[in-house]
Short mmCIF file of C-alpha atoms in Angstrom, two decimals:
data_model
loop_
_atom_site.label_atom_id
_atom_site.label_comp_id
_atom_site.label_asym_id
_atom_site.label_seq_id
_atom_site.Cartn_x
_atom_site.Cartn_y
_atom_site.Cartn_z
CA MET A 16 0.11 -0.01 -0.02
CA PRO A 17 1.25 3.48 -0.91
CA ALA A 18 2.72 5.62 1.97
CA GLN A 19 0.10 7.65 3.77
CA ARG A 20 0.21 11.10 5.33
CA ARG A 21 -0.24 11.64 9.11
CA GLU A 22 -3.53 10.35 10.41
CA LYS A 23 -6.56 12.66 11.03
CA SER A 24 -10.00 12.26 12.33
CA PRO A 25 -12.39 10.19 10.34
CA ASN A 26 -13.23 11.52 6.94
CA THR A 27 -17.11 11.59 7.35
CA ALA A 28 -17.61 13.31 3.99
CA LEU A 29 -16.13 10.48 2.26
CA ALA A 30 -17.83 7.95 4.38
CA GLN A 31 -21.12 9.36 3.35
CA LEU A 32 -20.35 9.60 -0.23
CA ILE A 33 -19.40 5.80 -0.34
CA GLU A 34 -22.40 4.97 1.44
CA GLU A 35 -24.49 7.09 -1.15
CA SER A 36 -22.75 5.10 -3.98
CA GLY A 37 -23.50 1.55 -2.58
CA ALA A 38 -20.07 0.48 -3.42
CA SER A 39 -17.97 -1.74 -1.48
CA SER A 40 -14.32 -1.10 -0.36
CA ALA A 41 -13.39 -3.97 -2.53
CA ALA A 42 -15.35 -2.73 -5.58
CA LEU A 43 -13.95 0.66 -5.32
CA SER A 44 -10.18 -0.38 -4.78
CA HIS A 45 -10.66 -2.58 -7.90
CA ARG A 46 -12.04 0.33 -10.07
CA ILE A 47 -9.17 2.62 -8.78
CA ASN A 48 -6.81 0.05 -9.80
CA GLU A 49 -8.16 -0.18 -13.24
CA LEU A 50 -8.18 3.76 -13.74
CA ALA A 51 -4.70 3.84 -12.40
CA ARG A 52 -3.26 1.26 -14.90
CA ARG A 53 -5.13 3.11 -17.74
CA ALA A 54 -3.35 6.38 -16.76
CA GLY A 55 0.08 4.72 -16.24
CA VAL A 56 -0.03 4.92 -12.43
CA ASN A 57 2.31 2.01 -11.16
CA ARG A 58 0.49 1.65 -7.98
CA THR A 59 -2.06 -0.82 -6.18
CA TYR A 60 -4.69 -0.09 -3.75
CA GLN A 61 -6.47 -2.52 -1.58
CA HIS A 62 -9.90 -2.47 0.34
CA THR A 63 -7.82 -1.76 3.47
CA SER A 64 -6.59 1.28 1.69
CA ILE A 65 -10.30 2.52 1.45
CA ALA A 66 -10.74 1.87 5.04
CA ASN A 67 -7.69 3.74 6.19
CA TRP A 68 -8.82 6.72 4.05
CA VAL A 69 -12.24 6.71 5.78
CA ARG A 70 -11.96 5.53 9.20
CA ARG A 71 -8.64 6.70 10.13
CA GLY A 72 -8.62 9.75 8.13
CA MET A 73 -5.37 8.90 6.30
CA ARG A 74 -4.55 10.86 3.11
CA PRO A 75 -3.26 8.96 -0.01
CA ARG A 76 -0.52 10.42 -2.21
CA PRO A 77 -1.60 11.91 -5.53
CA PRO A 78 -3.17 10.73 -7.94
CA ALA A 79 -5.35 8.39 -5.40
CA PRO A 80 -7.72 11.18 -4.46
CA ALA A 81 -8.55 12.14 -8.05
CA LEU A 82 -8.76 8.37 -8.89
CA LEU A 83 -11.24 8.04 -5.96
CA ALA A 84 -13.38 11.09 -7.01
CA ALA A 85 -13.62 9.72 -10.50
CA VAL A 86 -14.88 6.24 -9.27
CA LEU A 87 -17.39 7.72 -7.13
CA GLY A 88 -18.56 9.99 -9.83
CA GLU A 89 -19.10 7.12 -12.09
CA ARG A 90 -21.23 5.28 -9.37
CA LEU A 91 -23.34 8.54 -8.49
CA GLY A 92 -23.82 9.66 -12.14
CA ARG A 93 -22.20 13.09 -11.55
CA PRO A 94 -18.93 14.64 -11.08
CA VAL A 95 -17.47 14.47 -7.63
CA SER A 96 -14.90 17.07 -6.61
CA LEU A 97 -11.95 16.60 -4.15
CA ASP A 98 -13.61 18.92 -1.61
CA GLU A 99 -16.66 16.51 -1.52
CA ILE A 100 -14.31 13.63 -0.39
CA GLY A 101 -12.60 15.77 2.18
CA MET A 102 -9.24 16.05 0.34
CA GLY A 103 -9.96 19.37 -1.60
CA ASP A 104 -6.91 20.90 0.43
CA MET A 105 -4.24 18.59 -1.05
CA ARG A 106 -1.73 20.16 -3.35
CA GLY A 107 -1.04 19.04 -6.84
CA GLN A 108 -4.67 18.14 -7.64
CA ARG A 109 -6.71 19.19 -10.30
CA GLN A 110 -8.61 22.41 -9.99
CA GLU A 111 -12.32 22.31 -10.88
CA ILE A 112 -13.01 25.71 -12.84
CA GLY A 113 -12.35 24.12 -16.27
CA PHE A 114 -15.31 21.62 -15.62
CA ASP A 115 -17.98 24.33 -15.37
CA PHE A 116 -20.38 24.75 -18.07
CA SER A 117 -22.49 27.80 -17.22
CA ARG A 118 -25.92 28.61 -18.83
CA ASP A 119 -25.08 32.30 -18.90
CA PRO A 120 -23.07 33.40 -21.72
CA ASP A 121 -20.91 36.03 -20.00
CA GLU A 122 -20.15 33.81 -17.20
CA ALA A 123 -19.12 31.05 -19.51
CA LEU A 124 -16.58 33.25 -21.15
CA ARG A 125 -15.32 34.46 -17.84
CA ILE A 126 -14.72 30.74 -16.99
CA ALA A 127 -12.88 29.88 -20.17
CA THR A 128 -10.46 32.76 -20.20
CA GLU A 129 -9.57 32.01 -16.62
CA TYR A 130 -9.32 28.47 -17.33
CA TRP A 131 -6.89 29.13 -20.18
CA SER A 132 -4.85 31.79 -18.21
CA THR A 133 -4.06 29.11 -15.40
CA VAL A 134 -4.10 25.85 -16.87
CA ASP A 135 -0.20 25.80 -17.93
CA ARG A 136 0.79 27.33 -14.45
CA ARG A 137 -0.69 24.85 -12.18
CA THR A 138 1.24 22.23 -10.35
CA PHE A 139 0.02 18.64 -11.18
CA VAL A 140 1.46 15.54 -9.59
CA GLY A 141 0.82 13.17 -12.54
CA SER A 142 -2.45 13.62 -14.59
CA GLY A 143 -5.90 13.15 -13.27
CA PRO A 144 -7.81 10.48 -14.44
CA PHE A 145 -10.44 10.46 -17.22
CA ALA A 146 -13.78 10.89 -15.23
CA ILE A 147 -16.78 10.23 -17.61
CA SER A 148 -19.05 11.65 -14.89
CA ALA A 149 -17.49 14.96 -15.82
CA PHE A 150 -19.16 15.25 -19.13
CA ALA A 151 -22.77 14.39 -17.80
CA THR A 152 -23.79 18.01 -17.19
CA PRO A 153 -22.08 19.79 -20.20
CA VAL A 154 -23.48 17.26 -22.54
CA ASN A 155 -27.00 17.38 -20.99
CA ARG A 156 -27.09 21.27 -21.31
CA TRP A 157 -25.74 21.34 -24.74
CA LEU A 158 -28.11 18.85 -26.16
CA ALA A 159 -31.08 20.76 -24.15
CA VAL A 160 -29.93 24.27 -25.57
CA PRO A 161 -27.24 23.94 -28.16
CA THR A 162 -27.23 27.57 -29.25
CA ASP A 163 -27.00 31.00 -27.47
CA PRO A 164 -28.75 34.23 -28.87
CA PRO A 165 -27.08 36.47 -31.44
CA ALA A 166 -23.37 37.13 -30.64
CA GLU A 167 -23.13 40.81 -31.42
CA HIS A 168 -20.83 42.64 -29.06
CA ARG A 169 -20.13 46.34 -28.93
CA ARG A 170 -18.69 46.98 -25.35
CA GLY A 171 -14.88 46.09 -26.24
CA ARG A 172 -12.27 48.57 -27.49
CA ARG A 173 -10.83 46.60 -30.24
CA ARG A 174 -12.82 45.91 -33.51
CA VAL A 175 -12.57 42.42 -34.62
CA GLY A 176 -12.34 41.72 -38.36
CA ARG A 177 -11.67 39.01 -40.72
CA ALA A 178 -7.93 39.21 -40.67
CA ASP A 179 -8.32 38.17 -36.82
CA LEU A 180 -10.31 35.25 -37.72
CA ASP A 181 -8.01 34.10 -40.42
CA GLU A 182 -5.19 34.16 -38.04
CA LEU A 183 -6.90 31.80 -35.46
CA TRP A 184 -7.93 29.54 -38.24
CA GLU A 185 -4.43 29.26 -39.54
CA ALA A 186 -3.41 28.52 -35.86
CA ALA A 187 -5.64 25.80 -35.40
CA ASP A 188 -4.61 24.21 -38.93
CA GLU A 189 -1.08 24.41 -37.98
CA ALA A 190 -1.71 22.71 -34.54
CA ARG A 191 -3.56 19.93 -36.13
CA ARG A 192 -0.78 19.17 -38.79
CA TRP A 193 1.85 19.21 -35.80
CA ASP A 194 -0.35 17.00 -33.63
CA SER A 195 -0.90 14.57 -36.55
CA LYS A 196 2.92 14.26 -37.29
CA PHE A 197 4.53 14.42 -33.69
CA GLY A 198 1.84 13.51 -31.32
CA GLY A 199 0.13 15.77 -28.63
CA GLY A 200 3.26 16.30 -26.69
CA ASN A 201 4.91 18.28 -29.25
CA TRP A 202 5.62 22.00 -28.60
CA LYS A 203 3.35 23.37 -31.34
CA ALA A 204 0.40 21.55 -30.19
CA ASN A 205 1.09 22.67 -26.48
CA SER A 206 1.12 26.47 -27.67
CA VAL A 207 -2.63 26.33 -28.72
CA THR A 208 -3.34 27.10 -25.04
CA ASP A 209 -1.12 30.29 -25.43
CA CYS A 210 -3.17 31.19 -28.44
CA LEU A 211 -6.34 31.01 -26.58
CA THR A 212 -5.14 33.19 -23.75
CA HIS A 213 -3.08 35.83 -25.54
CA ARG A 214 -4.87 35.91 -29.05
CA ALA A 215 -8.56 34.57 -28.72
CA ALA A 216 -9.62 35.84 -25.19
CA PRO A 217 -8.76 39.63 -26.16
CA LEU A 218 -10.94 39.08 -29.12
CA LEU A 219 -13.77 37.66 -27.42
CA ALA A 220 -13.86 40.70 -25.20
CA GLY A 221 -13.81 42.93 -28.28
CA THR A 222 -16.36 44.59 -30.41
CA PHE A 223 -17.76 42.44 -33.42
CA THR A 224 -20.81 42.02 -35.50
CA ASP A 225 -23.24 38.97 -35.18
CA ALA A 226 -21.64 37.47 -38.13
CA ILE A 227 -18.00 37.88 -36.84
CA GLY A 228 -18.88 37.05 -33.52
CA ARG A 229 -20.41 33.71 -34.45
CA GLU A 230 -17.35 32.76 -36.54
CA LEU A 231 -15.10 34.04 -33.67
CA PHE A 232 -16.71 31.68 -31.12
CA THR A 233 -16.53 28.89 -33.79
CA VAL A 234 -12.77 29.06 -34.25
CA THR A 235 -12.19 29.53 -30.85
CA ALA A 236 -14.22 26.51 -30.04
CA GLU A 237 -12.16 24.53 -32.51
CA LEU A 238 -8.69 25.89 -30.93
CA ALA A 239 -10.10 24.44 -27.68
CA ARG A 240 -10.89 21.25 -29.20
CA VAL A 241 -7.43 21.06 -30.64
CA ALA A 242 -6.02 21.76 -27.24
CA ALA A 243 -8.15 19.11 -25.70
CA TRP A 244 -7.44 16.43 -28.22
CA SER A 245 -3.70 17.35 -27.91
CA ALA A 246 -4.05 16.92 -24.07
CA PHE A 247 -5.76 13.62 -24.55
CA ASP A 248 -3.21 12.15 -26.91
CA LYS A 249 -0.35 12.62 -24.38
CA GLY A 250 -2.32 11.38 -21.56
CA SER A 251 -3.57 14.47 -19.62
CA HIS A 252 -6.89 13.31 -19.23
CA ASP A 253 -8.40 15.71 -16.74
CA ILE A 254 -6.89 18.81 -18.78
CA ALA A 255 -8.41 17.22 -21.83
CA GLN A 256 -11.72 17.08 -20.38
CA GLN A 257 -11.83 20.67 -19.22
CA HIS A 258 -10.76 21.80 -22.58
CA PHE A 259 -13.51 19.86 -24.38
CA ILE A 260 -16.04 21.23 -21.96
CA GLN A 261 -14.89 24.69 -22.81
CA ALA A 262 -14.98 24.06 -26.35
CA LEU A 263 -18.34 22.66 -26.22
CA ARG A 264 -19.63 25.73 -24.39
CA LEU A 265 -17.88 28.29 -26.90
CA ALA A 266 -19.62 26.19 -29.59
CA ARG A 267 -22.88 26.82 -28.11
CA SER A 268 -21.99 30.59 -27.85
CA SER A 269 -21.35 30.54 -31.60
CA GLY A 270 -24.75 29.38 -32.42
CA ASP A 271 -23.26 26.89 -34.87
CA LEU A 272 -24.87 23.54 -34.22
CA GLN A 273 -22.32 21.53 -36.36
CA ALA A 274 -19.44 23.12 -34.36
CA GLY A 275 -21.20 21.75 -31.28
CA SER A 276 -21.88 18.50 -32.92
CA TYR A 277 -17.98 17.95 -33.91
CA VAL A 278 -16.87 18.78 -30.37
CA LEU A 279 -19.27 16.31 -28.98
CA ALA A 280 -18.49 13.68 -31.36
CA THR A 281 -14.68 14.19 -30.57
CA MET A 282 -15.47 13.88 -27.00
CA SER A 283 -17.52 10.57 -27.59
CA LEU A 284 -14.42 9.22 -29.22
CA THR A 285 -12.19 9.97 -26.22
CA ALA A 286 -14.74 8.12 -23.97
CA THR A 287 -14.53 5.06 -26.21
CA LEU A 288 -10.92 5.03 -26.21
CA ASN A 289 -11.03 5.37 -22.33
CA GLY A 290 -13.35 2.16 -21.81
CA TYR A 291 -16.93 4.08 -21.66
CA PRO A 292 -18.28 2.74 -25.16
CA GLN A 293 -21.92 2.96 -23.85
CA GLU A 294 -21.66 6.55 -22.74
CA ALA A 295 -19.93 7.22 -26.04
CA ILE A 296 -22.76 5.82 -28.06
CA ASP A 297 -25.24 8.19 -26.25
CA MET A 298 -22.78 11.06 -27.05
CA ALA A 299 -22.21 10.12 -30.78
CA GLN A 300 -25.86 9.71 -31.22
CA GLY A 301 -26.67 13.15 -29.50
CA ALA A 302 -24.06 14.84 -31.64
CA TYR A 303 -25.76 13.49 -34.79
CA GLU A 304 -29.56 13.95 -33.79
CA ARG A 305 -29.19 17.50 -32.40
CA ALA A 306 -27.61 18.53 -35.72
CA LYS A 307 -28.97 16.42 -38.42
CA HIS A 308 -31.25 19.01 -39.96
CA SER A 309 -28.49 21.74 -40.08
CA ALA A 310 -25.14 20.39 -40.09
CA ALA A 311 -23.00 19.49 -43.26
CA PRO A 312 -22.84 15.83 -44.27
CA ARG A 313 -19.26 15.47 -43.37
CA VAL A 314 -19.76 16.56 -39.95
CA LEU A 315 -22.68 14.05 -39.49
CA ALA A 316 -20.61 11.26 -41.07
CA PHE A 317 -18.04 11.94 -38.48
CA ALA A 318 -20.75 11.66 -35.62
CA LYS A 319 -21.52 8.34 -37.20
CA LEU A 320 -18.08 7.18 -37.55
CA THR A 321 -17.60 7.83 -33.77
CA GLU A 322 -20.83 5.97 -32.98
CA ALA A 323 -19.50 2.94 -34.92
CA ARG A 324 -16.08 3.14 -32.93
CA ALA A 325 -18.16 2.91 -29.92
CA HIS A 326 -20.16 -0.01 -30.87
CA GLY A 327 -16.95 -1.92 -32.05
CA ARG A 328 -15.64 -1.41 -28.56
CA ALA A 329 -19.15 -2.48 -26.99
CA GLY A 330 -18.89 -5.77 -28.97
CA ASP A 331 -22.02 -4.82 -31.07
CA ALA A 332 -21.20 -5.81 -34.66
CA ARG A 333 -24.73 -4.88 -35.89
CA GLY A 334 -24.78 -1.54 -34.43
CA ALA A 335 -21.11 -0.96 -35.84
CA ALA A 336 -22.04 -2.07 -39.29
CA ALA A 337 -25.22 0.18 -39.32
CA ALA A 338 -23.30 3.21 -38.10
CA LEU A 339 -20.32 2.72 -40.52
CA ALA A 340 -22.85 2.36 -43.65
CA ALA A 341 -24.45 5.81 -42.41
CA SER A 342 -21.23 7.36 -42.27
CA GLU A 343 -20.38 6.34 -45.89
CA ASN A 344 -23.78 7.09 -47.13
CA LEU A 345 -23.53 10.66 -45.70
CA LEU A 346 -20.20 11.08 -47.43
CA ASP A 347 -21.82 9.97 -50.74
CA SER A 348 -24.54 12.53 -50.46
CA ILE A 349 -22.02 15.52 -50.42
CA ARG A 350 -22.56 17.96 -53.31
CA TYR A 351 -20.75 21.09 -54.39
CA ASP A 352 -23.16 23.14 -52.37
CA SER A 353 -22.95 21.09 -49.04
CA ARG A 354 -20.85 23.82 -47.19
CA ASP A 355 -18.58 21.11 -45.65
CA PRO A 356 -16.05 22.99 -43.16
CA ASP A 357 -12.45 23.10 -44.25
CA TRP A 358 -11.35 21.48 -40.68
CA LEU A 359 -12.92 18.26 -41.37
CA SER A 360 -11.64 17.67 -45.01
CA TYR A 361 -9.62 14.70 -43.67
CA LEU A 362 -12.82 12.66 -43.44
CA THR A 363 -12.74 10.65 -46.40
CA HIS A 364 -13.87 7.15 -47.49
CA ALA A 365 -10.49 6.03 -46.95
CA ARG A 366 -10.32 7.43 -43.44
CA ILE A 367 -13.72 5.57 -42.73
CA SER A 368 -12.01 2.48 -43.98
CA ALA A 369 -9.01 2.84 -41.63
CA ASP A 370 -11.35 3.34 -38.59
CA ALA A 371 -13.11 0.35 -39.92
CA THR A 372 -10.03 -1.62 -39.42
CA GLU A 373 -9.92 -0.95 -35.78
CA ILE A 374 -13.57 -1.38 -35.29
CA TYR A 375 -13.62 -5.27 -36.66
CA ARG A 376 -10.27 -5.66 -34.72
CA ASP A 377 -12.16 -4.62 -31.73
CA LEU A 378 -15.08 -7.14 -32.74
CA GLY A 379 -12.70 -10.07 -33.11
CA LYS A 380 -13.17 -10.25 -36.92
CA PRO A 381 -9.39 -10.04 -38.10
CA THR A 382 -10.08 -11.14 -41.59
CA ALA A 383 -12.80 -8.45 -42.13
CA ALA A 384 -10.72 -5.75 -40.29
CA ARG A 385 -7.83 -6.54 -43.19
CA ARG A 386 -10.40 -6.30 -45.83
CA TRP A 387 -11.19 -2.82 -44.75
CA ASN A 388 -7.42 -1.89 -44.30
CA GLU A 389 -6.98 -2.66 -48.13
CA GLN A 390 -9.54 0.03 -48.86
CA ALA A 391 -7.63 2.51 -46.66
CA ASP A 392 -5.26 4.66 -48.75
CA ALA A 393 -1.45 4.71 -47.85
CA MET A 394 -0.67 7.33 -45.74
CA PRO A 395 2.97 9.19 -45.90
CA PRO A 396 4.50 8.67 -42.53
CA GLY A 397 5.85 12.06 -42.76
CA VAL A 398 2.73 13.72 -42.71
CA PHE A 399 0.45 11.38 -40.71
CA THR A 400 3.16 9.86 -38.51
CA ARG A 401 0.99 8.91 -35.65
CA ALA A 402 -1.94 7.60 -37.67
CA VAL A 403 0.50 5.24 -39.95
CA GLY A 404 1.93 3.82 -36.85
CA ILE A 405 -1.29 3.02 -35.08
CA ARG A 406 -2.71 1.52 -38.14
CA MET A 407 -0.01 -0.87 -38.39
CA ALA A 408 -0.28 -1.81 -34.68
CA VAL A 409 -3.88 -2.39 -35.30
CA VAL A 410 -3.13 -4.63 -38.47
CA GLY A 411 -0.39 -6.38 -36.56
CA THR A 412 -2.95 -7.31 -33.89
CA THR A 413 -5.34 -8.65 -36.30
CA TYR A 414 -2.55 -11.09 -37.58
CA LEU A 415 -1.94 -12.12 -34.00
CA GLN A 416 -5.89 -12.68 -33.77
CA SER A 417 -5.51 -15.06 -36.87
CA ARG A 418 -2.46 -16.78 -34.97
CA ASP A 419 0.03 -15.56 -37.55
CA LEU A 420 2.74 -14.30 -35.35
CA ASP A 421 5.40 -13.81 -38.10
CA ARG A 422 3.19 -11.09 -39.76
CA GLY A 423 2.02 -9.69 -36.33
CA LEU A 424 5.62 -9.37 -35.34
CA GLU A 425 6.62 -7.79 -38.79
CA MET A 426 3.61 -5.19 -38.57
CA GLY A 427 4.47 -4.62 -34.89
CA GLY A 428 7.99 -3.87 -35.43
CA ARG A 429 7.07 -1.42 -38.21
CA ALA A 430 4.78 0.28 -35.57
CA VAL A 431 7.35 0.56 -33.07
CA ASP A 432 9.92 2.25 -35.47
CA ILE A 433 7.27 4.92 -36.35
CA LEU A 434 5.61 5.44 -32.91
CA GLY A 435 8.91 5.38 -30.96
CA ARG A 436 9.19 8.93 -32.63
CA VAL A 437 6.01 10.21 -31.48
CA GLN A 438 5.06 11.91 -28.26
CA SER A 439 1.51 10.33 -27.77
CA ALA A 440 0.56 8.46 -24.90
CA ARG A 441 -2.52 7.08 -26.90
CA ALA A 442 -0.40 5.77 -29.70
CA HIS A 443 1.80 4.06 -27.30
CA ASP A 444 -1.36 2.14 -25.95
CA TYR A 445 -1.74 0.69 -29.15
CA ILE A 446 1.59 -0.84 -28.87
CA HIS A 447 0.90 -2.16 -25.40
CA GLY A 448 -2.16 -3.62 -26.82
CA LEU A 449 -0.18 -5.54 -29.40
CA ILE A 450 2.01 -6.72 -26.45
CA THR A 451 -0.85 -7.96 -24.41
CA ALA A 452 -2.03 -9.99 -27.66
CA LEU A 453 1.43 -11.55 -27.90
CA GLU A 454 0.82 -13.24 -24.50
CA PRO A 455 0.56 -16.81 -25.92
CA TRP A 456 4.01 -16.52 -27.35
CA ARG A 457 5.57 -14.55 -24.59
CA LYS A 458 8.33 -17.34 -23.99
CA GLU A 459 9.32 -17.42 -27.65
CA ALA A 460 12.63 -15.72 -28.20
CA PRO A 461 11.47 -13.18 -31.10
CA VAL A 462 8.67 -12.25 -28.76
CA SER A 463 10.95 -11.49 -25.93
CA GLU A 464 13.05 -9.50 -28.26
CA PHE A 465 10.27 -7.47 -29.66
CA ILE A 466 8.76 -6.78 -26.20
CA ARG A 467 12.10 -5.66 -25.12
CA ARG A 468 12.91 -3.30 -28.03
CA SER A 469 9.26 -2.12 -27.63
CA ASN A 470 9.70 -1.15 -24.20
CA THR A 471 13.10 0.60 -24.76
CA ALA A 472 11.79 2.58 -27.84
CA LEU A 473 8.58 3.80 -25.98
CA ALA A 474 10.59 4.74 -22.80
CA ALA A 475 12.79 6.98 -25.05
CA ALA A 476 9.86 8.74 -26.82
#
């Protein structure tokens, strides 16, 4: 059991929450350990740990308090703060402001700008875990009221114009390119928060017409979404969730349903990849249904694709196939006047095929997965470094599912060569997944060598 801080009186606040959740100490510790492993935390907690935290008021070292709050939030179906579990005074824990989704537009803007200005200066001991409950209120509020009233603003000193918007769109485009090539840990992706703080926030306080204001909020929402995805990719899950929530709130301020749909669908994808496929299905379906009468076909196709990904992780082959077909049909419906956004131009039939490869890998259908892979275009590693490596790891795993060790190791080795140069915790998870699939052959010399080389390469990345 990890070292504890000095004893205090019994933690009655924690005891009451545990009683309300109906969870046993064994169930709580088991789930905490699952989240810890997923977050790369090399610690194990026992049911006696829970008892010590409750009865003896002992304080676990970070990130245990954040993990405990996340588990209780899952049980209770709502976000649980560190204050609620009687551990809000501990240093190094995540702060809560970024999780707010205010109904009031002015208050929402204040929260977003305050979060951006402080997130990079906070002291975190490790990254807080992904907590699906943190998305509950923001998603419900967006689905209920996805758009705010007109965005005209006449109180600011600076007048916002077309050149300002173009600069923000260019910053978002560049950050996406660097993220794809080098992973979420690259310096350019991390600079998006600086752009939000020093460029976007002052503009949001400026003077602008309704049309300029709506696009300003849309591009700022996209910048926040890019920051969220980069944080998620490098394994900073709590920071990613805070950025996503602010992106969704900004999309609501923009009055742009398709911007909100895209943010919510991306949130759904992160929920899938973090092990919450059922919740991800609900989010993806909400993203589609709320925007289906106004969003461009490519935006709706992305929502359906993320729904298919969630069905695949949930083991629902019929649901996955139906959502994939809907995504392809939506792409087929695109016409010259469809007004598809430039920021989603990467979504093509070849991209759907690449995602379908992973979906059918998840469904345990390796032959079907490799058929889909044949339909996906070859991607140059120099441009889509992370995506190429991930796809090789996925295809390698399908060969292992087919008991073809040689091909599995071949594809796995190529994936390691590529992903060992990428700063992406998410990409490295695919290598760890391939290593797990090698378990039946672990004692064979080529497999042992592959595992050794993989661990060395990922540790150096």
